[in-house]
Short mmCIF file of C-alpha atoms and ligand atoms in Angstrom, two decimals:
data_model
loop_
_atom_site.label_atom_id
_atom_site.label_comp_id
_atom_site.label_asym_id
_atom_site.label_seq_id
_atom_site.Cartn_x
_atom_site.Cartn_y
_atom_site.Cartn_z
CA UNK A 292 -8.62 -37.97 57.19
CA UNK A 293 -10.69 -39.35 54.28
CA UNK A 294 -13.80 -41.22 55.32
CA UNK A 295 -14.05 -44.96 54.67
CA UNK A 296 -16.19 -45.60 51.61
CA UNK A 297 -18.83 -48.36 51.52
CA UNK A 298 -20.06 -50.31 48.50
CA UNK A 299 -23.32 -51.97 49.55
CA UNK A 300 -25.68 -50.32 52.02
CA UNK A 301 -26.36 -51.83 55.41
CA UNK A 302 -30.00 -52.32 56.26
CA UNK A 303 -30.45 -50.03 59.26
CA UNK A 304 -33.41 -50.74 61.56
CA UNK A 305 -34.00 -48.01 64.10
CA UNK A 306 -35.90 -48.85 67.27
CA UNK A 307 -37.39 -47.61 70.52
CA UNK A 308 -36.86 -45.80 73.81
CA UNK A 309 -33.37 -45.59 75.37
CA UNK A 310 -31.74 -47.69 72.69
CA UNK A 311 -33.08 -45.30 70.03
CA UNK A 312 -31.29 -42.49 71.86
CA UNK A 313 -28.09 -44.58 72.01
CA UNK A 314 -28.46 -45.40 68.31
CA UNK A 315 -28.27 -41.74 67.31
CA UNK A 316 -25.38 -40.97 69.67
CA UNK A 317 -23.35 -43.94 68.38
CA UNK A 318 -23.89 -42.88 64.78
CA UNK A 319 -23.10 -39.21 65.40
CA UNK A 320 -19.99 -39.66 67.52
CA UNK A 321 -18.49 -43.02 66.67
CA UNK A 322 -19.44 -43.76 63.07
CA UNK A 323 -20.27 -40.73 60.92
CA UNK A 324 -16.92 -38.96 61.50
CA UNK A 325 -15.05 -41.99 60.07
CA UNK A 326 -17.35 -43.80 57.66
CA UNK A 327 -19.18 -42.45 54.65
CA UNK A 328 -22.17 -44.38 55.96
CA UNK A 329 -24.44 -45.98 53.40
CA UNK A 330 -27.61 -47.46 54.83
CA UNK A 331 -31.11 -48.23 53.73
CA UNK A 332 -33.02 -46.87 56.71
CA UNK A 333 -36.16 -48.47 58.19
CA UNK A 334 -37.81 -46.90 61.20
CA UNK A 335 -39.02 -49.78 63.37
CA UNK A 336 -39.94 -47.38 66.18
CA UNK A 337 -43.32 -48.29 67.68
CA UNK A 338 -45.09 -45.25 66.22
CA UNK A 339 -43.96 -45.89 62.66
CA UNK A 340 -44.72 -49.62 62.88
CA UNK A 341 -48.25 -48.65 63.85
CA UNK A 342 -48.56 -46.07 61.04
CA UNK A 343 -47.52 -48.70 58.48
CA UNK A 344 -49.56 -51.55 60.03
CA UNK A 345 -46.18 -53.20 60.70
CA UNK A 346 -45.38 -53.31 56.95
CA UNK A 347 -42.08 -51.53 57.70
CA UNK A 348 -40.86 -54.59 59.64
CA UNK A 349 -41.61 -56.87 56.69
CA UNK A 350 -39.92 -54.41 54.29
CA UNK A 351 -36.82 -54.25 56.50
CA UNK A 352 -36.59 -58.05 56.63
CA UNK A 353 -36.93 -58.28 52.83
CA UNK A 354 -34.26 -55.61 52.38
CA UNK A 355 -31.96 -57.68 54.63
CA UNK A 356 -32.54 -60.68 52.36
CA UNK A 357 -31.71 -58.48 49.38
CA UNK A 358 -28.52 -56.82 50.70
CA UNK A 359 -27.31 -59.58 53.05
CA UNK A 360 -26.43 -57.58 56.19
CA UNK A 361 -28.66 -55.68 58.62
CA UNK A 362 -28.16 -53.91 61.94
CA UNK A 363 -31.09 -53.52 64.31
CA UNK A 364 -31.82 -51.40 67.36
CA UNK A 365 -33.90 -52.91 70.18
CA UNK A 366 -37.64 -52.54 69.67
CA UNK A 367 -40.75 -52.73 71.82
CA UNK A 368 -42.78 -55.93 71.59
CA UNK A 369 -46.19 -54.53 72.44
CA UNK A 370 -48.29 -55.86 75.31
CA UNK A 371 -51.57 -54.46 76.64
CA UNK A 372 -49.79 -51.57 78.42
CA UNK A 373 -47.96 -50.59 75.23
CA UNK A 374 -51.18 -50.66 73.20
CA UNK A 375 -52.54 -48.06 75.62
CA UNK A 376 -49.31 -46.07 75.91
CA UNK A 377 -48.90 -45.67 72.13
CA UNK A 378 -52.59 -45.84 71.16
CA UNK A 379 -51.80 -48.78 68.87
CA UNK A 380 -54.28 -50.10 66.31
CA UNK A 381 -53.42 -53.63 67.40
CA UNK A 382 -51.03 -55.68 69.54
CA UNK A 383 -48.40 -56.26 66.85
CA UNK A 384 -46.20 -59.34 66.91
CA UNK A 385 -42.59 -59.15 68.04
CA UNK A 386 -40.51 -57.51 65.26
CA UNK A 387 -37.73 -60.02 65.92
CA UNK A 388 -40.22 -62.86 65.43
CA UNK A 389 -41.44 -61.35 62.14
CA UNK A 390 -37.89 -60.84 60.85
CA UNK A 391 -36.80 -64.30 61.98
CA UNK A 392 -39.73 -65.90 60.16
CA UNK A 393 -38.84 -64.12 56.89
CA UNK A 394 -35.10 -64.83 57.15
CA UNK A 395 -35.73 -68.40 58.42
CA UNK A 396 -32.86 -67.74 60.77
CA UNK A 397 -31.25 -68.82 64.00
CA UNK A 398 -30.12 -66.42 66.73
CA UNK A 399 -26.54 -66.71 68.02
CA UNK A 400 -25.72 -64.95 71.28
CA UNK A 401 -22.27 -64.39 72.67
CA UNK A 402 -20.92 -62.41 75.63
CA UNK A 403 -18.37 -59.67 74.91
CA UNK A 404 -15.13 -60.55 76.68
CA UNK A 405 -13.52 -57.60 78.46
CA UNK A 406 -10.77 -57.47 81.09
CA UNK A 407 -12.21 -56.36 84.39
CA UNK A 408 -15.54 -58.16 83.95
CA UNK A 409 -14.58 -61.80 84.44
CA UNK A 410 -16.97 -64.74 83.95
CA UNK A 411 -18.07 -66.51 87.13
CA UNK A 412 -16.86 -69.78 85.64
CA UNK A 413 -13.09 -69.61 86.12
CA UNK A 414 -12.16 -71.95 83.28
CA UNK A 415 -13.95 -69.83 80.63
CA UNK A 416 -11.22 -67.93 78.79
CA UNK A 417 -13.12 -67.28 75.55
CA UNK A 418 -16.78 -66.46 74.90
CA UNK A 419 -19.28 -69.28 74.42
CA UNK A 420 -21.73 -68.56 71.59
CA UNK A 421 -25.15 -70.03 72.15
CA UNK A 422 -27.45 -70.97 69.26
CA UNK A 423 -31.08 -71.63 70.10
CA UNK A 424 -33.45 -73.43 67.74
CA UNK A 425 -36.31 -70.96 68.02
CA UNK A 426 -39.03 -73.15 66.52
CA UNK A 427 -41.56 -75.64 67.89
CA UNK A 428 -41.18 -78.02 70.85
CA UNK A 429 -42.68 -76.89 74.16
CA UNK A 430 -43.21 -73.31 72.83
CA UNK A 431 -45.87 -74.60 70.44
CA UNK A 432 -47.29 -77.32 72.66
CA UNK A 433 -50.85 -78.50 73.06
CA UNK A 434 -51.69 -79.34 76.63
CA UNK A 435 -54.60 -80.91 78.40
CA UNK A 436 -55.65 -81.53 81.97
CA UNK A 437 -56.92 -85.05 82.40
CA UNK A 438 -59.95 -84.99 84.68
CA UNK A 439 -59.84 -88.68 85.70
CA UNK A 440 -59.45 -92.29 84.55
CA UNK A 441 -59.21 -92.91 80.79
CA UNK A 442 -56.76 -93.48 77.94
CA UNK A 443 -54.60 -90.75 76.38
CA UNK A 444 -53.53 -91.45 72.80
CA UNK A 445 -51.29 -89.95 70.13
CA UNK A 446 -53.12 -89.96 66.78
CA UNK A 447 -51.74 -88.91 63.39
CA UNK A 448 -54.16 -88.69 60.45
CA UNK A 449 -52.26 -88.64 57.16
CA UNK A 450 -53.37 -86.52 54.20
CA UNK A 451 -54.65 -89.80 52.72
CA UNK A 452 -56.88 -90.30 55.76
CA UNK A 453 -54.80 -93.15 57.18
CA UNK A 454 -54.54 -93.14 60.96
CA UNK A 455 -51.58 -94.06 63.17
CA UNK A 456 -52.28 -94.41 66.86
CA UNK A 457 -50.23 -94.96 70.02
CA UNK A 458 -51.22 -95.10 73.64
CA UNK A 459 -49.56 -92.42 75.74
CA UNK A 460 -50.88 -93.56 79.09
CA UNK A 461 -53.83 -95.28 80.72
CA UNK A 462 -54.80 -92.87 83.46
CA UNK A 463 -56.30 -94.16 86.71
CA UNK A 464 -56.34 -90.70 88.29
CA UNK A 465 -56.34 -87.02 87.36
CA UNK A 466 -53.31 -85.93 85.35
CA UNK A 467 -51.82 -83.82 82.59
CA UNK A 468 -50.59 -84.43 79.03
CA UNK A 469 -48.68 -82.40 76.47
CA UNK A 470 -48.16 -82.77 72.71
CA UNK A 471 -45.03 -81.40 71.00
CA UNK A 472 -43.88 -81.25 67.41
CA UNK A 473 -41.07 -80.14 65.18
CA UNK A 474 -40.44 -80.39 61.44
CA UNK A 475 -37.52 -81.85 59.50
CA UNK A 476 -37.21 -78.71 57.31
CA UNK A 477 -36.92 -76.50 60.43
CA UNK A 478 -34.33 -78.76 62.08
CA UNK A 479 -32.38 -78.94 58.80
CA UNK A 480 -32.39 -75.19 58.43
CA UNK A 481 -31.27 -74.81 62.06
CA UNK A 482 -28.42 -77.23 61.44
CA UNK A 483 -27.33 -75.33 58.30
CA UNK A 484 -27.36 -71.99 60.18
CA UNK A 485 -25.14 -73.50 62.88
CA UNK A 486 -22.65 -75.00 60.42
CA UNK A 487 -22.59 -71.76 58.39
CA UNK A 488 -21.94 -69.63 61.47
CA UNK A 489 -19.25 -72.00 62.74
CA UNK A 490 -17.46 -71.63 59.39
CA UNK A 491 -17.97 -67.89 59.27
CA UNK A 492 -16.47 -67.42 62.77
CA UNK A 493 -14.01 -70.39 62.58
CA UNK A 494 -15.22 -71.97 65.81
CA UNK A 495 -16.04 -75.59 66.70
CA UNK A 496 -19.71 -76.51 66.89
CA UNK A 497 -21.20 -78.57 69.74
CA UNK A 498 -24.72 -79.95 69.78
CA UNK A 499 -26.49 -81.87 72.52
CA UNK A 500 -29.91 -83.51 72.85
CA UNK A 501 -31.57 -86.17 75.00
CA UNK A 502 -31.43 -88.94 72.40
CA UNK A 503 -30.92 -91.72 74.97
CA UNK A 504 -34.41 -91.12 76.37
CA UNK A 505 -36.17 -89.56 73.37
CA UNK A 506 -35.28 -92.23 70.83
CA UNK A 507 -37.41 -90.79 68.01
CA UNK A 508 -37.83 -87.07 68.69
CA UNK A 509 -34.39 -86.04 69.97
CA UNK A 510 -32.74 -88.78 67.91
CA UNK A 511 -34.15 -87.06 64.81
CA UNK A 512 -32.35 -83.83 65.76
CA UNK A 513 -29.10 -85.78 66.19
CA UNK A 514 -29.52 -87.59 62.87
CA UNK A 515 -30.48 -84.49 60.88
CA UNK A 516 -27.40 -82.64 62.16
CA UNK A 517 -25.16 -85.59 61.30
CA UNK A 518 -26.63 -85.95 57.81
CA UNK A 519 -26.32 -82.22 57.00
CA UNK A 520 -22.76 -82.28 58.34
CA UNK A 521 -21.68 -85.35 56.37
CA UNK A 522 -23.31 -84.26 53.13
CA UNK A 523 -22.65 -80.52 53.08
CA UNK A 524 -20.04 -79.42 55.61
CA UNK A 525 -17.55 -82.13 56.63
CA UNK A 526 -14.90 -81.22 54.06
CA UNK A 527 -15.26 -77.47 54.64
CA UNK A 528 -14.89 -77.99 58.40
CA UNK A 529 -11.74 -80.04 57.83
CA UNK A 530 -10.36 -77.35 55.55
CA UNK A 531 -10.92 -74.69 58.25
CA UNK A 532 -9.54 -76.96 61.00
CA UNK A 533 -12.75 -76.87 63.04
CA UNK A 534 -14.85 -79.77 64.34
CA UNK A 535 -18.48 -80.76 64.84
CA UNK A 536 -19.18 -82.62 68.05
CA UNK A 537 -22.44 -84.27 69.17
CA UNK A 538 -22.99 -85.50 72.70
CA UNK A 539 -25.82 -86.16 75.14
CA UNK A 540 -27.13 -82.84 76.54
CA UNK A 541 -26.12 -83.79 80.11
CA UNK A 542 -22.59 -84.48 78.96
CA UNK A 543 -22.59 -81.23 76.97
CA UNK A 544 -23.53 -79.24 80.09
CA UNK A 545 -20.82 -80.92 82.15
CA UNK A 546 -18.18 -80.32 79.47
CA UNK A 547 -19.24 -76.68 78.96
CA UNK A 548 -18.68 -75.94 82.64
CA UNK A 549 -15.15 -77.35 82.44
CA UNK A 550 -14.27 -75.93 79.03
CA UNK A 551 -12.22 -72.89 78.05
CA UNK A 552 -15.03 -71.62 75.82
CA UNK A 553 -14.43 -70.37 72.30
CA UNK A 554 -17.01 -72.59 70.55
CA UNK A 555 -20.63 -72.50 69.40
CA UNK A 556 -23.13 -74.47 71.47
CA UNK A 557 -26.25 -75.38 69.51
CA UNK A 558 -29.30 -76.12 71.65
CA UNK A 559 -32.85 -77.28 71.14
CA UNK A 560 -35.44 -74.61 71.84
CA UNK A 561 -35.96 -75.18 75.57
CA UNK A 562 -32.32 -75.98 76.30
CA UNK A 563 -31.32 -72.78 74.48
CA UNK A 564 -33.81 -70.68 76.43
CA UNK A 565 -32.47 -71.92 79.76
CA UNK A 566 -28.77 -72.22 78.87
CA UNK A 567 -28.57 -68.77 77.27
CA UNK A 568 -29.72 -67.27 80.57
CA UNK A 569 -27.11 -69.34 82.36
CA UNK A 570 -24.26 -68.34 80.03
CA UNK A 571 -25.22 -64.65 80.02
CA UNK A 572 -25.64 -64.45 83.81
CA UNK A 573 -22.32 -66.18 84.32
CA UNK A 574 -20.75 -63.55 82.08
CA UNK A 575 -22.12 -60.63 84.03
CA UNK A 576 -24.35 -58.30 82.12
CA UNK A 577 -27.12 -58.35 79.52
CA UNK A 578 -25.54 -55.16 78.26
CA UNK A 579 -22.48 -57.18 77.21
CA UNK A 580 -24.38 -59.76 75.13
CA UNK A 581 -24.36 -59.60 71.35
CA UNK A 582 -26.89 -61.28 69.16
CA UNK A 583 -26.81 -62.15 65.47
CA UNK A 584 -29.55 -63.70 63.40
CA UNK A 585 -28.05 -65.99 60.76
CA UNK A 586 -30.14 -67.23 57.89
CA UNK A 587 -29.35 -70.48 56.04
CA UNK A 588 -29.33 -68.27 52.92
CA UNK A 589 -26.14 -66.63 54.25
CA UNK A 590 -27.82 -63.42 55.47
CA UNK A 591 -26.84 -61.76 58.78
CA UNK A 592 -28.67 -59.37 61.09
CA UNK A 593 -26.83 -57.94 64.10
CA UNK A 594 -28.29 -56.51 67.32
CA UNK A 595 -27.83 -56.21 71.07
CA UNK A 596 -29.40 -59.00 73.15
CA UNK A 597 -31.06 -56.57 75.59
CA UNK A 598 -34.31 -54.65 75.18
CA UNK A 599 -35.10 -50.95 74.94
CA UNK A 600 -34.15 -50.28 78.61
CA UNK A 601 -37.52 -48.67 79.33
CA UNK A 602 -36.77 -47.67 82.93
CA UNK A 603 -33.75 -45.60 81.86
CA UNK A 604 -35.77 -43.99 79.05
CA UNK A 605 -38.38 -42.65 81.46
CA UNK A 606 -35.58 -41.15 83.58
CA UNK A 607 -34.11 -39.62 80.41
CA UNK A 608 -37.51 -38.12 79.49
CA UNK A 609 -37.70 -36.51 82.94
CA UNK A 610 -34.33 -34.89 82.24
CA UNK A 611 -32.50 -37.13 84.71
CA UNK A 612 -29.03 -38.47 84.00
CA UNK A 613 -28.84 -42.07 82.74
CA UNK A 614 -26.00 -44.54 82.66
CA UNK A 615 -27.17 -46.92 79.97
CA UNK A 616 -24.52 -49.22 78.57
CA UNK A 617 -24.15 -48.81 74.77
CA UNK A 618 -21.56 -51.59 74.31
CA UNK A 619 -23.81 -54.32 72.87
CA UNK A 620 -25.37 -51.79 70.48
CA UNK A 621 -21.91 -50.61 69.36
CA UNK A 622 -20.95 -54.25 68.77
CA UNK A 623 -24.08 -54.74 66.65
CA UNK A 624 -22.74 -52.01 64.35
CA UNK A 625 -19.19 -53.40 64.36
CA UNK A 626 -20.48 -56.91 63.61
CA UNK A 627 -22.40 -55.55 60.64
CA UNK A 628 -19.45 -53.46 59.36
CA UNK A 629 -17.07 -56.42 59.66
CA UNK A 630 -19.43 -58.71 57.73
CA UNK A 631 -20.12 -56.03 55.08
CA UNK A 632 -16.37 -55.45 54.81
CA UNK A 633 -15.78 -59.19 54.27
CA UNK A 634 -18.53 -59.56 51.67
CA UNK A 635 -17.55 -56.41 49.75
CA UNK A 636 -13.79 -56.95 50.13
CA UNK A 637 -13.34 -53.70 52.00
CA UNK A 638 -10.64 -54.53 54.56
CA UNK A 639 -10.64 -50.91 55.79
CA UNK A 640 -14.29 -51.27 56.86
CA UNK A 641 -13.51 -54.47 58.80
CA UNK A 642 -10.48 -52.74 60.33
CA UNK A 643 -12.67 -49.85 61.42
CA UNK A 644 -14.92 -52.37 63.19
CA UNK A 645 -11.87 -53.77 65.02
CA UNK A 646 -10.71 -50.27 66.00
CA UNK A 647 -14.11 -49.24 67.32
CA UNK A 648 -14.34 -52.44 69.38
CA UNK A 649 -10.84 -51.89 70.77
CA UNK A 650 -11.64 -48.26 71.65
CA UNK A 651 -14.75 -49.45 73.50
CA UNK A 652 -13.02 -52.25 75.42
CA UNK A 653 -10.06 -49.99 76.18
CA UNK A 654 -12.40 -47.51 77.88
CA UNK A 655 -13.72 -50.24 80.18
CA UNK A 656 -10.33 -51.81 80.76
CA UNK A 657 -8.93 -48.44 81.85
CA UNK A 658 -11.74 -48.10 84.39
CA UNK A 659 -14.22 -45.91 82.49
CA UNK A 660 -17.62 -47.60 82.38
CA UNK A 661 -21.36 -47.27 82.86
CA UNK A 662 -22.90 -47.99 86.25
CA UNK A 663 -24.11 -51.51 85.47
CA UNK A 664 -20.47 -52.55 85.01
CA UNK A 665 -19.14 -50.75 88.09
CA UNK A 666 -21.17 -53.24 90.12
CA UNK A 667 -19.44 -56.21 88.46
CA UNK A 668 -15.92 -55.14 87.73
CA UNK A 669 -12.84 -56.60 89.37
CA UNK A 670 -10.88 -53.41 88.59
CA UNK A 671 -10.00 -51.29 91.60
CA UNK A 672 -9.81 -47.84 89.99
CA UNK A 673 -13.24 -47.19 88.54
CA UNK A 674 -14.79 -44.05 87.02
CA UNK A 675 -18.56 -44.41 86.63
CA UNK A 676 -19.81 -42.41 83.65
CA UNK A 677 -23.19 -41.39 82.33
CA UNK A 678 -24.24 -42.51 78.85
CA UNK A 679 -22.94 -39.42 77.01
CA UNK A 680 -19.59 -39.27 78.80
CA UNK A 681 -18.94 -42.96 78.22
CA UNK A 682 -19.52 -42.50 74.49
CA UNK A 683 -17.27 -39.38 74.55
CA UNK A 684 -14.57 -41.51 76.19
CA UNK A 685 -14.81 -44.11 73.42
CA UNK A 686 -14.67 -41.35 70.80
CA UNK A 687 -11.53 -40.01 72.48
CA UNK A 688 -9.88 -43.47 72.34
CA UNK A 689 -10.94 -43.86 68.74
P1 NAP B 129 -34.41 -54.54 78.94
O1 NAP B 129 -34.60 -53.40 78.05
O2 NAP B 129 -33.45 -55.59 78.48
O3 NAP B 129 -33.95 -54.02 80.36
C1 NAP B 129 -34.12 -54.74 81.57
C2 NAP B 129 -33.18 -54.19 82.63
O4 NAP B 129 -31.86 -54.68 82.38
C3 NAP B 129 -33.04 -52.69 82.60
O5 NAP B 129 -34.07 -52.07 83.33
C4 NAP B 129 -31.66 -52.50 83.19
O6 NAP B 129 -31.64 -52.69 84.58
C5 NAP B 129 -30.90 -53.66 82.58
N1 NAP B 129 -30.33 -53.32 81.26
C6 NAP B 129 -30.64 -53.87 80.05
N2 NAP B 129 -29.88 -53.34 79.10
C7 NAP B 129 -29.09 -52.43 79.69
C8 NAP B 129 -28.09 -51.53 79.21
N3 NAP B 129 -27.79 -51.47 77.92
N4 NAP B 129 -27.47 -50.74 80.09
C9 NAP B 129 -27.76 -50.78 81.39
N5 NAP B 129 -28.71 -51.61 81.91
C10 NAP B 129 -29.35 -52.43 81.06
O7 NAP B 129 -35.79 -55.26 79.20
P2 NAP B 129 -37.22 -54.62 79.59
O8 NAP B 129 -37.05 -53.29 80.26
O9 NAP B 129 -37.90 -55.72 80.26
O10 NAP B 129 -37.92 -54.41 78.21
C11 NAP B 129 -38.11 -53.14 77.62
C12 NAP B 129 -38.66 -53.33 76.24
O11 NAP B 129 -37.70 -53.99 75.42
C13 NAP B 129 -39.93 -54.16 76.17
O12 NAP B 129 -40.93 -53.44 75.49
C14 NAP B 129 -39.53 -55.40 75.38
O13 NAP B 129 -40.56 -55.80 74.51
C15 NAP B 129 -38.35 -54.94 74.60
N6 NAP B 129 -37.35 -55.99 74.26
C16 NAP B 129 -36.82 -55.91 73.02
C17 NAP B 129 -35.83 -56.79 72.64
C18 NAP B 129 -35.25 -56.68 71.26
O14 NAP B 129 -35.66 -55.84 70.47
N7 NAP B 129 -34.30 -57.48 70.92
C19 NAP B 129 -35.35 -57.74 73.54
C20 NAP B 129 -35.89 -57.76 74.83
C21 NAP B 129 -36.88 -56.86 75.19
P3 NAP B 129 -31.84 -51.50 85.64
O15 NAP B 129 -33.17 -50.91 85.34
O16 NAP B 129 -31.79 -52.23 86.94
O17 NAP B 129 -30.73 -50.52 85.44
MG1 MG B 130 -35.11 -67.50 79.02
#
């Protein structure tokens, strides 16, 4: 059988620990036999990031801007232990944070639907994709403990030196205060990413905020979304037969729990942090969550939502058998192939992505799965497999 030819290379970002091992196995067994793989390879493994003073992460992000589609393996975000473990020159920033800043993107996470691993919410028939605005708000707050009686004020000093002042509270006791901010360009860019991704996946878009209580701050989010929709997307949404829907966050939560799924739920930063944990837990496993970074410039970077599965890696290093689930990492590759296929008009590449996904789901649906899933599945005949054998099983289906 002739291998599928590619036109434009994918930006391939290799990573760390157990997922780096999975990366190689997936390429060797599930991709290279079928695709004449063209990638521009960046090694984002911890050691190479350190050798290049993290320049490789910046280069990979710029290459993604240039080519339009990237696929990334999970990577270590160093903490003090990692600095010691790898003898790092410094505690580098999160690679995902660096890439997100360069692409100006929003992360969309969606569970992979598979028969035999049913969501805990019975009405959910289709995956819910969660989009989190990963900028500002409580994550960039300024906080203060108030030692005792006094006045807390909000002061803005304009570039022209003009001051605007509002009283927050006249304290009569000890207390606490917190200052938050966001910017109109960041909210606008978030809105564009959400509308773009809704169009690209042909799903409705929901957005919720607390505009009844926060009449300036949250109301600005609501108004920016509405303005971007009306001016740039309304006619394209109508043409695709999809809708944009704004509602109060409380109402959004209530409706989500009663919905069938199959839409994109855009959330402010904190709401997205909390609600993505809720949606992913309700759907079973972190190893079944996909993640795609979408830039308002129409650039896409695919990855698994989980980390490098450190605990399994240390078992692997000791020569012990592991049962790490490769599904989300496989779906990062298929997401990237499907998008590349669309952009380059290579239907056979997009079809390969569909076939690889079907082969993967078919393995699980016929009872062959890694251990994490055996604990969740509703299937009765189950064959727990180690990492290698599970990948062999997918290769066999393929
Ligand atoms: P993790 O890699 O997501 O794993 C946490 C636990 O979840 C694992 O120990 C395992 O549970 C389970 N798990 C996650 N993925 C699994 C899979 N594919 N198959 C089976 N089980 C899976 O998080 P972590 O161990 O806290 O973090 C390790 C490193 O990953 C850290 O250095 C962190 O910085 C990095 N990280 C990277 C990304 C990214 O690049 N996107 C995201 C998050 C974390 P059991 O041990 O109980 O089997
Ligand atoms: Mg969280």
